[in-house]
Amino acid sequence: MTTESAFDTALSQLRRAVDQLGLSENEWQTLSTPRRILEVAVPLRRDNGNIEMYKGFRVQYSTTRGPSKGGVRFHPDIDLEETIALAMLMTWKCALTNLPYGGAKGGIAVDAATLSITENERLTRRYTSEILPIIGPERDIPAPDVGTDERNMAWMMDTYSVNAGFAVPGVVTGKPIVLGGSLGRTSATGDGVAISTREALIHRGINPEGATVAIQGFGKVGYWAAVALENMGLKIVAVSDVNGGVTGFSSVKALWDHFLLHNNLNAPGTDRLSNEELLHLPVDVLIPAALADSITAHTAPGIKAKIVVEGANAPTTPEGDAVLNEKGILVVPDILANSGGVIVSYFEWVQDKQNYFWDADEVKQNLNSIMMKAFKDVEDMATGRSVTWREAAHMLGVGRVAEAHRLRGLYP
Ligand code: NAD
């Protein structure tokens, strides 16, 4: 079990980056303070006529480098502290990848699986309406996260547009293509995880062709990472979801076909394994792509992978991280590894602003070049300063935000 909350962890990572960069106490104060926090009550009329109240949040952690940007999560356990922590991570992620954005996060403390489609729509629209004064293409641009998808983004775009009086596609990203979404957005985070995995293997002198991978989480990130890695010639040996894992499937495509039909991973010929057994498989690469805190002081000692690529946000606790470092396991940190999603979100926003849409190859090429640049920056910083890749990524992200603060100065 972790002894720190996601917020404490994010704050201590920031403190370390501030110290390593030699920034001042004034800069620490500025960087450790979220700019704007909105907590809203979101009433929902259930299909049976009952009215229930849910808590919603939107945190704009930073707007220094541009409009804030970040996902909307529907999950029963989210609270304000965790939302601030995730908004902080988005800030460093956007700066690390040199996107002209600050960082944000939001969501509703609700289990989306308990909502009918009509209830989900009413809740999404009411939440959008409550946070409407602080979002917009030039202010803050939400996107999908755990428990939300392109359907929620379509409802958010429509609610905002109806209030504006005209269509405003650039208010959210991760939309359906016909509403101004970008080709390649659905698979973007997984594609970026795959690029990070390939480059980390090359860095460690391992041939990606035939390298073995285990993936925890078979959702939007885990599934698309598996598809991209398989296309690159790697071997996905195990995947899991909330109900546990499987090994022994012939291909990711075959497993997905079974999942679509039966809503479980138990395809014929596969063997079951627990989520902990998956974490401890003797593979080249382990990809946690589910929720936070899966690699802990308890689970890290048994990890045999040579490389951990963090598809999820904050999947490793500080205690787990210390164990991985002691064992000499290379960790590609979340703010680098899963940045593909926000990078293609940025492309979507640019295309919406220009009303000019790119083909899929252009999206993939531009994603690859931004990811490769960020990867190289982190690799060079880690080597040059003899720090971990997580520390290097935070130093780059935090350093760029601090520089933007310095150059803008303080008003008044
Ligand atoms: P998702 O809801 O689509 O998928 C989550 C997957 O994890 C599902 O397969 C679920 O069954 C599985 N899961 C949940 N609890 C689990 C557990 N205890 N053990 C094993 N598996 C479990 O969510 P997603 O969009 O794929 O996001 C996953 C992570 O990646 C989150 O941390 C999210 O913040 C992060 N992330 C997502 C994106 C994106 O573009 N979707 C971008 C960056 C980061």
Tab-separated table of C-alpha atoms and ligand atoms in Angstrom:
chain	number	residue	atom	x	y	z
A	1	MET	CA	0.000	0.000	0.000
A	2	THR	CA	1.145	3.527	-0.704
A	3	THR	CA	1.719	5.828	2.226
A	4	GLU	CA	1.174	8.925	0.111
A	5	SER	CA	-1.829	10.246	-1.781
A	6	ALA	CA	-1.534	11.031	-5.507
A	7	PHE	CA	-1.443	14.695	-4.473
A	8	ASP	CA	1.446	14.202	-1.997
A	9	THR	CA	3.333	12.227	-4.635
A	10	ALA	CA	2.837	14.895	-7.310
A	11	LEU	CA	3.893	17.617	-4.889
A	12	SER	CA	7.033	15.761	-3.790
A	13	GLN	CA	7.979	15.119	-7.437
A	14	LEU	CA	7.577	18.845	-8.074
A	15	ARG	CA	9.665	19.746	-4.997
A	16	ARG	CA	12.442	17.460	-6.213
A	17	ALA	CA	12.406	18.981	-9.710
A	18	VAL	CA	12.453	22.512	-8.229
A	19	ASP	CA	15.474	21.580	-6.070
A	20	GLN	CA	17.294	19.794	-8.894
A	21	LEU	CA	16.759	22.796	-11.182
A	22	GLY	CA	17.914	25.206	-8.466
A	23	LEU	CA	14.687	27.256	-8.654
A	24	SER	CA	13.851	29.814	-5.955
A	25	GLU	CA	11.311	29.514	-3.120
A	26	ASN	CA	9.211	32.136	-4.924
A	27	GLU	CA	9.139	29.901	-7.990
A	28	TRP	CA	8.223	26.899	-5.820
A	29	GLN	CA	5.283	28.881	-4.423
A	30	THR	CA	4.115	29.790	-7.918
A	31	LEU	CA	4.533	26.305	-9.361
A	32	SER	CA	2.942	24.447	-6.444
A	33	THR	CA	-0.288	26.496	-6.468
A	34	PRO	CA	-3.216	25.586	-8.765
A	35	ARG	CA	-4.559	28.618	-10.631
A	36	ARG	CA	-8.289	27.901	-10.560
A	37	ILE	CA	-10.478	25.275	-8.879
A	38	LEU	CA	-14.194	24.820	-9.464
A	39	GLU	CA	-16.290	22.347	-7.488
A	40	VAL	CA	-19.860	21.921	-8.684
A	41	ALA	CA	-22.962	19.998	-7.658
A	42	VAL	CA	-24.329	17.998	-10.575
A	43	PRO	CA	-27.961	16.960	-10.171
A	44	LEU	CA	-29.131	13.967	-12.183
A	45	ARG	CA	-32.694	12.897	-12.870
A	46	ARG	CA	-32.530	9.092	-13.058
A	47	ASP	CA	-34.695	7.303	-15.605
A	48	ASN	CA	-37.023	6.233	-12.750
A	49	GLY	CA	-37.635	9.886	-11.770
A	50	ASN	CA	-35.371	9.944	-8.681
A	51	ILE	CA	-33.005	12.889	-8.366
A	52	GLU	CA	-29.444	12.287	-7.206
A	53	MET	CA	-26.625	14.753	-6.544
A	54	TYR	CA	-23.051	14.159	-7.693
A	55	LYS	CA	-19.852	16.095	-7.037
A	56	GLY	CA	-18.046	17.468	-10.083
A	57	PHE	CA	-14.687	19.192	-10.390
A	58	ARG	CA	-12.645	21.174	-12.876
A	59	VAL	CA	-9.110	22.160	-11.916
A	60	GLN	CA	-7.063	24.495	-14.109
A	61	TYR	CA	-3.648	23.945	-12.607
A	62	SER	CA	-1.773	26.219	-14.996
A	63	THR	CA	-2.613	28.611	-17.833
A	64	THR	CA	0.848	30.145	-18.173
A	65	ARG	CA	1.893	28.505	-21.464
A	66	GLY	CA	-1.583	28.570	-23.049
A	67	PRO	CA	-5.146	27.389	-22.419
A	68	SER	CA	-5.388	24.584	-19.895
A	69	LYS	CA	-5.961	21.079	-21.233
A	70	GLY	CA	-6.956	17.828	-19.584
A	71	GLY	CA	-9.367	14.935	-19.362
A	72	VAL	CA	-12.770	14.454	-17.768
A	73	ARG	CA	-12.944	11.356	-15.579
A	74	PHE	CA	-16.111	9.594	-14.437
A	75	HIS	CA	-15.037	7.408	-11.511
A	76	PRO	CA	-16.601	6.894	-8.076
A	77	ASP	CA	-13.287	7.453	-6.229
A	78	ILE	CA	-12.204	10.790	-7.695
A	79	ASP	CA	-11.898	13.698	-5.307
A	80	LEU	CA	-10.544	17.217	-5.446
A	81	GLU	CA	-7.015	16.332	-4.275
A	82	GLU	CA	-6.578	13.624	-6.900
A	83	THR	CA	-7.969	15.943	-9.583
A	84	ILE	CA	-5.429	18.630	-8.604
A	85	ALA	CA	-2.637	16.042	-8.754
A	86	LEU	CA	-3.699	14.892	-12.242
A	87	ALA	CA	-4.038	18.516	-13.435
A	88	MET	CA	-0.506	19.169	-12.163
A	89	LEU	CA	0.809	16.155	-14.109
A	90	MET	CA	-0.966	17.435	-17.251
A	91	THR	CA	0.876	20.758	-16.834
A	92	TRP	CA	4.320	19.134	-16.829
A	93	LYS	CA	3.269	16.726	-19.633
A	94	CYS	CA	2.185	19.556	-21.978
A	95	ALA	CA	5.393	21.473	-21.241
A	96	LEU	CA	7.568	18.357	-21.698
A	97	THR	CA	6.083	17.774	-25.146
A	98	ASN	CA	6.261	21.514	-25.903
A	99	LEU	CA	2.524	21.895	-26.535
A	100	PRO	CA	1.205	25.469	-26.094
A	101	TYR	CA	-1.014	24.470	-23.165
A	102	GLY	CA	-1.282	24.618	-19.411
A	103	GLY	CA	-2.749	21.664	-17.511
A	104	ALA	CA	-6.239	20.790	-16.249
A	105	LYS	CA	-8.334	17.845	-15.127
A	106	GLY	CA	-11.936	17.332	-14.153
A	107	GLY	CA	-14.629	14.826	-13.616
A	108	ILE	CA	-17.565	13.543	-11.649
A	109	ALA	CA	-17.483	11.138	-8.707
A	110	VAL	CA	-19.788	8.606	-10.353
A	111	ASP	CA	-19.571	5.033	-11.586
A	112	ALA	CA	-20.361	5.438	-15.281
A	113	ALA	CA	-21.252	1.738	-15.515
A	114	THR	CA	-24.322	2.375	-13.324
A	115	LEU	CA	-25.746	4.983	-15.738
A	116	SER	CA	-28.041	4.323	-18.682
A	117	ILE	CA	-27.090	6.147	-21.885
A	118	THR	CA	-29.779	8.771	-21.311
A	119	GLU	CA	-28.633	9.278	-17.688
A	120	ASN	CA	-25.019	9.559	-18.830
A	121	GLU	CA	-26.047	12.185	-21.393
A	122	ARG	CA	-28.024	14.257	-18.841
A	123	LEU	CA	-25.160	14.091	-16.324
A	124	THR	CA	-22.539	15.045	-18.939
A	125	ARG	CA	-24.631	17.968	-20.218
A	126	ARG	CA	-25.375	19.300	-16.734
A	127	TYR	CA	-21.697	19.025	-15.735
A	128	THR	CA	-20.721	20.890	-18.921
A	129	SER	CA	-23.279	23.562	-18.165
A	130	GLU	CA	-21.920	23.973	-14.590
A	131	ILE	CA	-18.298	24.402	-15.746
A	132	LEU	CA	-19.248	26.359	-18.892
A	133	PRO	CA	-18.018	29.774	-17.672
A	134	ILE	CA	-14.432	28.573	-17.380
A	135	ILE	CA	-14.034	26.338	-20.471
A	136	GLY	CA	-13.646	27.266	-24.151
A	137	PRO	CA	-11.201	26.814	-27.019
A	138	GLU	CA	-9.041	29.687	-25.749
A	139	ARG	CA	-9.486	28.919	-22.027
A	140	ASP	CA	-9.631	25.246	-21.143
A	141	ILE	CA	-10.200	22.276	-23.456
A	142	PRO	CA	-11.517	19.033	-21.884
A	143	ALA	CA	-10.933	15.542	-23.380
A	144	PRO	CA	-11.934	11.942	-22.557
A	145	ASP	CA	-10.343	10.051	-19.663
A	146	VAL	CA	-11.279	7.016	-17.568
A	147	GLY	CA	-15.036	6.398	-17.814
A	148	THR	CA	-15.664	8.873	-20.661
A	149	ASP	CA	-15.296	8.600	-24.425
A	150	GLU	CA	-16.079	10.357	-27.708
A	151	ARG	CA	-19.819	10.179	-27.017
A	152	ASN	CA	-19.387	12.287	-23.861
A	153	MET	CA	-17.236	14.729	-25.852
A	154	ALA	CA	-19.975	15.059	-28.504
A	155	TRP	CA	-22.511	15.951	-25.761
A	156	MET	CA	-20.058	18.431	-24.193
A	157	MET	CA	-19.385	20.052	-27.589
A	158	ASP	CA	-23.120	20.281	-28.295
A	159	THR	CA	-23.980	21.757	-24.866
A	160	TYR	CA	-21.273	24.411	-25.215
A	161	SER	CA	-22.246	25.168	-28.845
A	162	VAL	CA	-25.974	25.506	-28.080
A	163	ASN	CA	-25.102	28.083	-25.423
A	164	ALA	CA	-22.721	29.932	-27.744
A	165	GLY	CA	-25.269	29.958	-30.592
A	166	PHE	CA	-22.912	28.364	-33.135
A	167	ALA	CA	-20.820	25.200	-33.452
A	168	VAL	CA	-17.620	25.346	-31.406
A	169	PRO	CA	-15.757	22.098	-32.158
A	170	GLY	CA	-12.513	23.326	-30.549
A	171	VAL	CA	-14.012	23.355	-27.034
A	172	VAL	CA	-13.220	19.660	-26.486
A	173	THR	CA	-10.948	17.087	-28.118
A	174	GLY	CA	-11.479	13.370	-28.546
A	175	LYS	CA	-14.701	14.052	-30.504
A	176	PRO	CA	-16.195	11.837	-33.213
A	177	ILE	CA	-14.543	12.520	-36.584
A	178	VAL	CA	-17.736	13.974	-38.125
A	179	LEU	CA	-17.870	16.644	-35.389
A	180	GLY	CA	-14.289	17.813	-35.978
A	181	GLY	CA	-12.383	14.983	-34.309
A	182	SER	CA	-8.959	14.041	-35.596
A	183	LEU	CA	-8.015	10.874	-37.397
A	184	GLY	CA	-5.681	8.899	-35.148
A	185	ARG	CA	-6.973	10.357	-31.849
A	186	THR	CA	-8.605	7.124	-30.651
A	187	SER	CA	-5.378	5.167	-30.852
A	188	ALA	CA	-3.025	8.078	-30.073
A	189	THR	CA	-2.191	7.350	-26.433
A	190	GLY	CA	-1.572	3.679	-27.194
A	191	ASP	CA	0.473	4.624	-30.279
A	192	GLY	CA	2.613	6.909	-28.103
A	193	VAL	CA	3.059	4.154	-25.501
A	194	ALA	CA	4.230	1.879	-28.330
A	195	ILE	CA	6.715	4.497	-29.617
A	196	SER	CA	8.075	4.910	-26.062
A	197	THR	CA	8.373	1.132	-25.683
A	198	ARG	CA	10.236	0.733	-28.981
A	199	GLU	CA	12.670	3.552	-28.159
A	200	ALA	CA	13.249	2.344	-24.573
A	201	LEU	CA	14.101	-1.153	-25.877
A	202	ILE	CA	16.564	0.351	-28.372
A	203	HIS	CA	18.053	2.450	-25.540
A	204	ARG	CA	18.587	-0.748	-23.526
A	205	GLY	CA	20.125	-2.550	-26.514
A	206	ILE	CA	17.180	-4.960	-26.931
A	207	ASN	CA	15.811	-5.658	-30.425
A	208	PRO	CA	12.100	-4.643	-30.396
A	209	GLU	CA	11.342	-7.373	-32.955
A	210	GLY	CA	10.165	-10.340	-30.887
A	211	ALA	CA	10.533	-8.552	-27.518
A	212	THR	CA	7.891	-9.678	-25.004
A	213	VAL	CA	5.293	-7.428	-23.354
A	214	ALA	CA	2.665	-7.749	-20.601
A	215	ILE	CA	-0.070	-5.108	-20.392
A	216	GLN	CA	-2.239	-4.380	-17.348
A	217	GLY	CA	-5.511	-2.784	-18.527
A	218	PHE	CA	-7.196	-3.507	-21.865
A	219	GLY	CA	-9.069	-0.224	-22.290
A	220	LYS	CA	-8.456	2.761	-24.557
A	221	VAL	CA	-4.738	2.925	-23.720
A	222	GLY	CA	-3.885	-0.766	-23.179
A	223	TYR	CA	-5.749	-2.092	-26.209
A	224	TRP	CA	-4.332	0.401	-28.709
A	225	ALA	CA	-0.816	0.032	-27.282
A	226	ALA	CA	-1.159	-3.737	-27.777
A	227	VAL	CA	-2.302	-3.285	-31.392
A	228	ALA	CA	0.540	-0.871	-32.228
A	229	LEU	CA	3.186	-3.019	-30.524
A	230	GLU	CA	1.999	-6.149	-32.298
A	231	ASN	CA	2.216	-4.246	-35.609
A	232	MET	CA	5.815	-3.314	-34.704
A	233	GLY	CA	6.681	-6.996	-34.308
A	234	LEU	CA	6.646	-7.292	-30.509
A	235	LYS	CA	4.939	-10.229	-28.806
A	236	ILE	CA	2.103	-9.397	-26.390
A	237	VAL	CA	2.176	-12.357	-23.992
A	238	ALA	CA	-0.476	-11.275	-21.468
A	239	VAL	CA	-3.152	-8.630	-20.916
A	240	SER	CA	-5.625	-8.010	-18.118
A	241	ASP	CA	-8.671	-5.988	-17.232
A	242	VAL	CA	-10.475	-5.331	-13.966
A	243	ASN	CA	-11.495	-9.025	-13.805
A	244	GLY	CA	-7.947	-10.397	-14.141
A	245	GLY	CA	-5.678	-11.440	-16.983
A	246	VAL	CA	-5.079	-13.981	-19.716
A	247	THR	CA	-2.120	-15.420	-21.531
A	248	GLY	CA	-1.814	-17.820	-24.458
A	249	PHE	CA	-3.968	-15.926	-27.020
A	250	SER	CA	-2.919	-16.137	-30.666
A	251	SER	CA	-3.056	-12.383	-31.363
A	252	VAL	CA	-4.399	-9.169	-29.868
A	253	LYS	CA	-6.909	-8.973	-32.727
A	254	ALA	CA	-8.251	-12.483	-31.951
A	255	LEU	CA	-8.579	-11.611	-28.252
A	256	TRP	CA	-10.342	-8.329	-29.049
A	257	ASP	CA	-12.801	-10.091	-31.374
A	258	HIS	CA	-13.662	-12.461	-28.518
A	259	PHE	CA	-13.945	-9.548	-26.057
A	260	LEU	CA	-16.381	-7.665	-28.328
A	261	LEU	CA	-18.584	-10.721	-28.620
A	262	HIS	CA	-18.501	-11.985	-25.013
A	263	ASN	CA	-17.400	-8.960	-22.923
A	264	ASN	CA	-14.633	-11.027	-21.282
A	265	LEU	CA	-11.041	-12.013	-22.073
A	266	ASN	CA	-11.542	-15.786	-21.693
A	267	ALA	CA	-10.999	-16.661	-25.353
A	268	PRO	CA	-10.692	-20.370	-26.165
A	269	GLY	CA	-7.159	-21.665	-25.597
A	270	THR	CA	-6.161	-18.920	-23.145
A	271	ASP	CA	-5.034	-19.421	-19.536
A	272	ARG	CA	-6.180	-17.156	-16.715
A	273	LEU	CA	-3.763	-15.306	-14.457
A	274	SER	CA	-4.276	-12.770	-11.685
A	275	ASN	CA	-3.334	-9.131	-12.103
A	276	GLU	CA	-0.430	-9.639	-9.692
A	277	GLU	CA	0.807	-12.673	-11.649
A	278	LEU	CA	0.728	-10.524	-14.799
A	279	LEU	CA	2.879	-7.871	-13.128
A	280	HIS	CA	5.453	-10.540	-12.218
A	281	LEU	CA	5.818	-12.241	-15.624
A	282	PRO	CA	9.392	-12.588	-16.980
A	283	VAL	CA	8.888	-10.214	-19.944
A	284	ASP	CA	11.043	-7.519	-21.523
A	285	VAL	CA	8.430	-4.798	-20.985
A	286	LEU	CA	5.637	-4.310	-18.472
A	287	ILE	CA	2.996	-1.695	-19.327
A	288	PRO	CA	0.658	-0.648	-16.502
A	289	ALA	CA	-2.287	0.890	-18.412
A	290	ALA	CA	-5.139	0.692	-15.894
A	291	LEU	CA	-5.393	2.991	-12.875
A	292	ALA	CA	-3.041	4.669	-10.380
A	293	ASP	CA	-1.003	2.846	-7.710
A	294	SER	CA	-0.631	-0.620	-9.207
A	295	ILE	CA	3.168	-0.824	-8.767
A	296	THR	CA	3.711	-0.495	-5.033
A	297	ALA	CA	6.199	-1.538	-2.335
A	298	HIS	CA	4.192	-4.783	-2.253
A	299	THR	CA	4.072	-5.567	-6.008
A	300	ALA	CA	7.362	-4.003	-7.233
A	301	PRO	CA	9.808	-6.538	-5.674
A	302	GLY	CA	8.401	-9.361	-7.849
A	303	ILE	CA	8.629	-7.450	-11.142
A	304	LYS	CA	11.017	-9.159	-13.579
A	305	ALA	CA	10.554	-6.886	-16.629
A	306	LYS	CA	13.621	-4.965	-17.804
A	307	ILE	CA	11.561	-1.903	-18.688
A	308	VAL	CA	8.321	-0.429	-17.285
A	309	VAL	CA	6.439	1.918	-19.623
A	310	GLU	CA	3.742	3.829	-17.741
A	311	GLY	CA	0.614	3.916	-19.923
A	312	ALA	CA	-1.621	4.911	-16.994
A	313	ASN	CA	-1.272	8.123	-15.024
A	314	ALA	CA	0.660	7.659	-11.758
A	315	PRO	CA	0.632	3.817	-11.829
A	316	THR	CA	3.752	3.641	-9.625
A	317	THR	CA	3.831	4.781	-6.016
A	318	PRO	CA	7.028	6.472	-4.709
A	319	GLU	CA	7.802	3.302	-2.723
A	320	GLY	CA	7.285	1.137	-5.805
A	321	ASP	CA	9.424	3.539	-7.846
A	322	ALA	CA	12.292	3.245	-5.338
A	323	VAL	CA	12.182	-0.569	-5.633
A	324	LEU	CA	12.206	-0.426	-9.467
A	325	ASN	CA	15.190	1.953	-9.392
A	326	GLU	CA	17.100	-0.303	-6.977
A	327	LYS	CA	16.473	-3.252	-9.269
A	328	GLY	CA	17.866	-1.281	-12.246
A	329	ILE	CA	14.559	-1.401	-14.137
A	330	LEU	CA	14.218	1.462	-16.633
A	331	VAL	CA	10.961	3.355	-16.005
A	332	VAL	CA	9.566	5.475	-18.846
A	333	PRO	CA	7.402	7.859	-16.803
A	334	ASP	CA	3.728	8.552	-17.461
A	335	ILE	CA	4.165	12.178	-18.514
A	336	LEU	CA	6.350	10.983	-21.390
A	337	ALA	CA	4.962	7.520	-22.159
A	338	ASN	CA	1.250	8.402	-22.322
A	339	SER	CA	1.628	11.874	-23.864
A	340	GLY	CA	0.460	10.656	-27.303
A	341	GLY	CA	-3.162	11.372	-26.344
A	342	VAL	CA	-2.655	15.026	-25.562
A	343	ILE	CA	-0.332	15.452	-28.550
A	344	VAL	CA	-3.042	14.303	-30.997
A	345	SER	CA	-5.619	16.269	-28.986
A	346	TYR	CA	-3.458	19.278	-29.781
A	347	PHE	CA	-3.542	18.315	-33.480
A	348	GLU	CA	-7.344	18.062	-33.250
A	349	TRP	CA	-7.590	21.542	-31.716
A	350	VAL	CA	-5.268	22.984	-34.378
A	351	GLN	CA	-7.337	21.363	-37.162
A	352	ASP	CA	-10.588	22.674	-35.605
A	353	LYS	CA	-9.155	26.200	-35.396
A	354	GLN	CA	-8.070	26.075	-39.038
A	355	ASN	CA	-11.090	24.126	-40.327
A	356	TYR	CA	-8.556	22.087	-42.278
A	357	PHE	CA	-8.181	18.374	-41.598
A	358	TRP	CA	-5.122	16.178	-41.988
A	359	ASP	CA	-4.919	12.631	-43.286
A	360	ALA	CA	-4.046	9.756	-40.951
A	361	ASP	CA	-0.420	9.536	-42.128
A	362	GLU	CA	0.205	13.196	-41.346
A	363	VAL	CA	-1.178	12.698	-37.819
A	364	LYS	CA	1.007	9.608	-37.243
A	365	GLN	CA	4.156	11.265	-38.610
A	366	ASN	CA	3.698	14.397	-36.509
A	367	LEU	CA	2.928	12.301	-33.399
A	368	ASN	CA	6.070	10.260	-33.963
A	369	SER	CA	8.261	13.339	-34.394
A	370	ILE	CA	6.956	15.123	-31.253
A	371	MET	CA	7.239	11.920	-29.162
A	372	MET	CA	10.763	11.229	-30.451
A	373	LYS	CA	11.856	14.774	-29.602
A	374	ALA	CA	10.432	14.526	-26.057
A	375	PHE	CA	11.956	11.056	-25.657
A	376	LYS	CA	15.397	12.303	-26.732
A	377	ASP	CA	15.143	15.337	-24.421
A	378	VAL	CA	14.399	13.033	-21.464
A	379	GLU	CA	17.101	10.517	-22.427
A	380	ASP	CA	19.706	13.305	-22.725
A	381	MET	CA	18.657	14.992	-19.466
A	382	ALA	CA	18.706	11.676	-17.570
A	383	THR	CA	22.157	10.820	-18.907
A	384	GLY	CA	23.586	14.345	-18.635
A	385	ARG	CA	22.378	14.979	-15.085
A	386	SER	CA	22.595	11.369	-13.812
A	387	VAL	CA	18.947	11.351	-12.727
A	388	THR	CA	16.118	8.875	-13.304
A	389	TRP	CA	13.951	9.264	-16.397
A	390	ARG	CA	11.053	10.349	-14.175
A	391	GLU	CA	13.192	13.060	-12.600
A	392	ALA	CA	14.463	14.144	-16.028
A	393	ALA	CA	10.926	14.386	-17.450
A	394	HIS	CA	9.751	16.463	-14.482
A	395	MET	CA	12.808	18.723	-14.650
A	396	LEU	CA	12.095	19.437	-18.324
A	397	GLY	CA	8.375	20.060	-17.838
A	398	VAL	CA	8.692	22.093	-14.641
A	399	GLY	CA	11.688	24.023	-16.012
A	400	ARG	CA	9.736	25.136	-19.085
A	401	VAL	CA	6.746	26.306	-17.027
A	402	ALA	CA	9.089	28.191	-14.659
A	403	GLU	CA	10.771	29.857	-17.643
A	404	ALA	CA	7.387	30.922	-19.057
A	405	HIS	CA	6.489	32.455	-15.656
A	406	ARG	CA	9.784	34.334	-15.583
A	407	LEU	CA	9.341	35.700	-19.112
A	408	ARG	CA	5.717	36.748	-18.603
A	409	GLY	CA	6.491	38.472	-15.299
A	410	LEU	CA	3.948	39.115	-12.556
A	411	TYR	CA	0.842	41.235	-13.093
A	412	PRO	CA	0.447	43.906	-11.746
B	1	NAD	P1	-10.355	2.807	-19.799
B	1	NAD	O1	-11.437	3.020	-18.827
B	1	NAD	O2	-10.629	2.808	-21.261
B	1	NAD	O3	-9.587	1.415	-19.510
B	1	NAD	C1	-9.110	1.052	-18.258
B	1	NAD	C2	-8.771	-0.440	-18.301
B	1	NAD	O4	-8.204	-0.820	-17.047
B	1	NAD	C3	-9.989	-1.354	-18.497
B	1	NAD	O5	-9.607	-2.463	-19.292
B	1	NAD	C4	-10.310	-1.828	-17.070
B	1	NAD	O6	-10.992	-3.058	-17.033
B	1	NAD	C5	-8.884	-1.943	-16.541
B	1	NAD	N1	-8.803	-1.950	-15.087
B	1	NAD	C6	-9.458	-1.168	-14.198
B	1	NAD	N2	-9.096	-1.496	-12.939
B	1	NAD	C7	-8.174	-2.483	-13.059
B	1	NAD	C8	-7.430	-3.237	-12.138
B	1	NAD	N3	-7.567	-3.050	-10.830
B	1	NAD	N4	-6.576	-4.163	-12.617
B	1	NAD	C9	-6.431	-4.368	-13.945
B	1	NAD	N5	-7.107	-3.689	-14.870
B	1	NAD	C10	-7.977	-2.755	-14.429
B	1	NAD	O7	-9.265	3.927	-19.419
B	1	NAD	P2	-8.074	4.450	-20.326
B	1	NAD	O8	-8.507	5.663	-21.056
B	1	NAD	O9	-7.455	3.310	-21.058
B	1	NAD	O10	-7.080	4.988	-19.209
B	1	NAD	C11	-6.202	4.116	-18.501
B	1	NAD	C12	-5.151	4.984	-17.812
B	1	NAD	O11	-4.428	5.745	-18.783
B	1	NAD	C13	-5.689	6.006	-16.813
B	1	NAD	O12	-4.724	6.153	-15.777
B	1	NAD	C14	-5.751	7.283	-17.634
B	1	NAD	O13	-5.704	8.446	-16.836
B	1	NAD	C15	-4.498	7.124	-18.453
B	1	NAD	N6	-4.471	7.918	-19.677
B	1	NAD	C16	-5.464	7.809	-20.609
B	1	NAD	C17	-5.381	8.536	-21.775
B	1	NAD	C18	-6.387	8.401	-22.875
B	1	NAD	O14	-6.198	9.014	-23.941
B	1	NAD	N7	-7.420	7.602	-22.729
B	1	NAD	C19	-4.315	9.436	-21.971
B	1	NAD	C20	-3.319	9.518	-20.992
B	1	NAD	C21	-3.414	8.749	-19.857
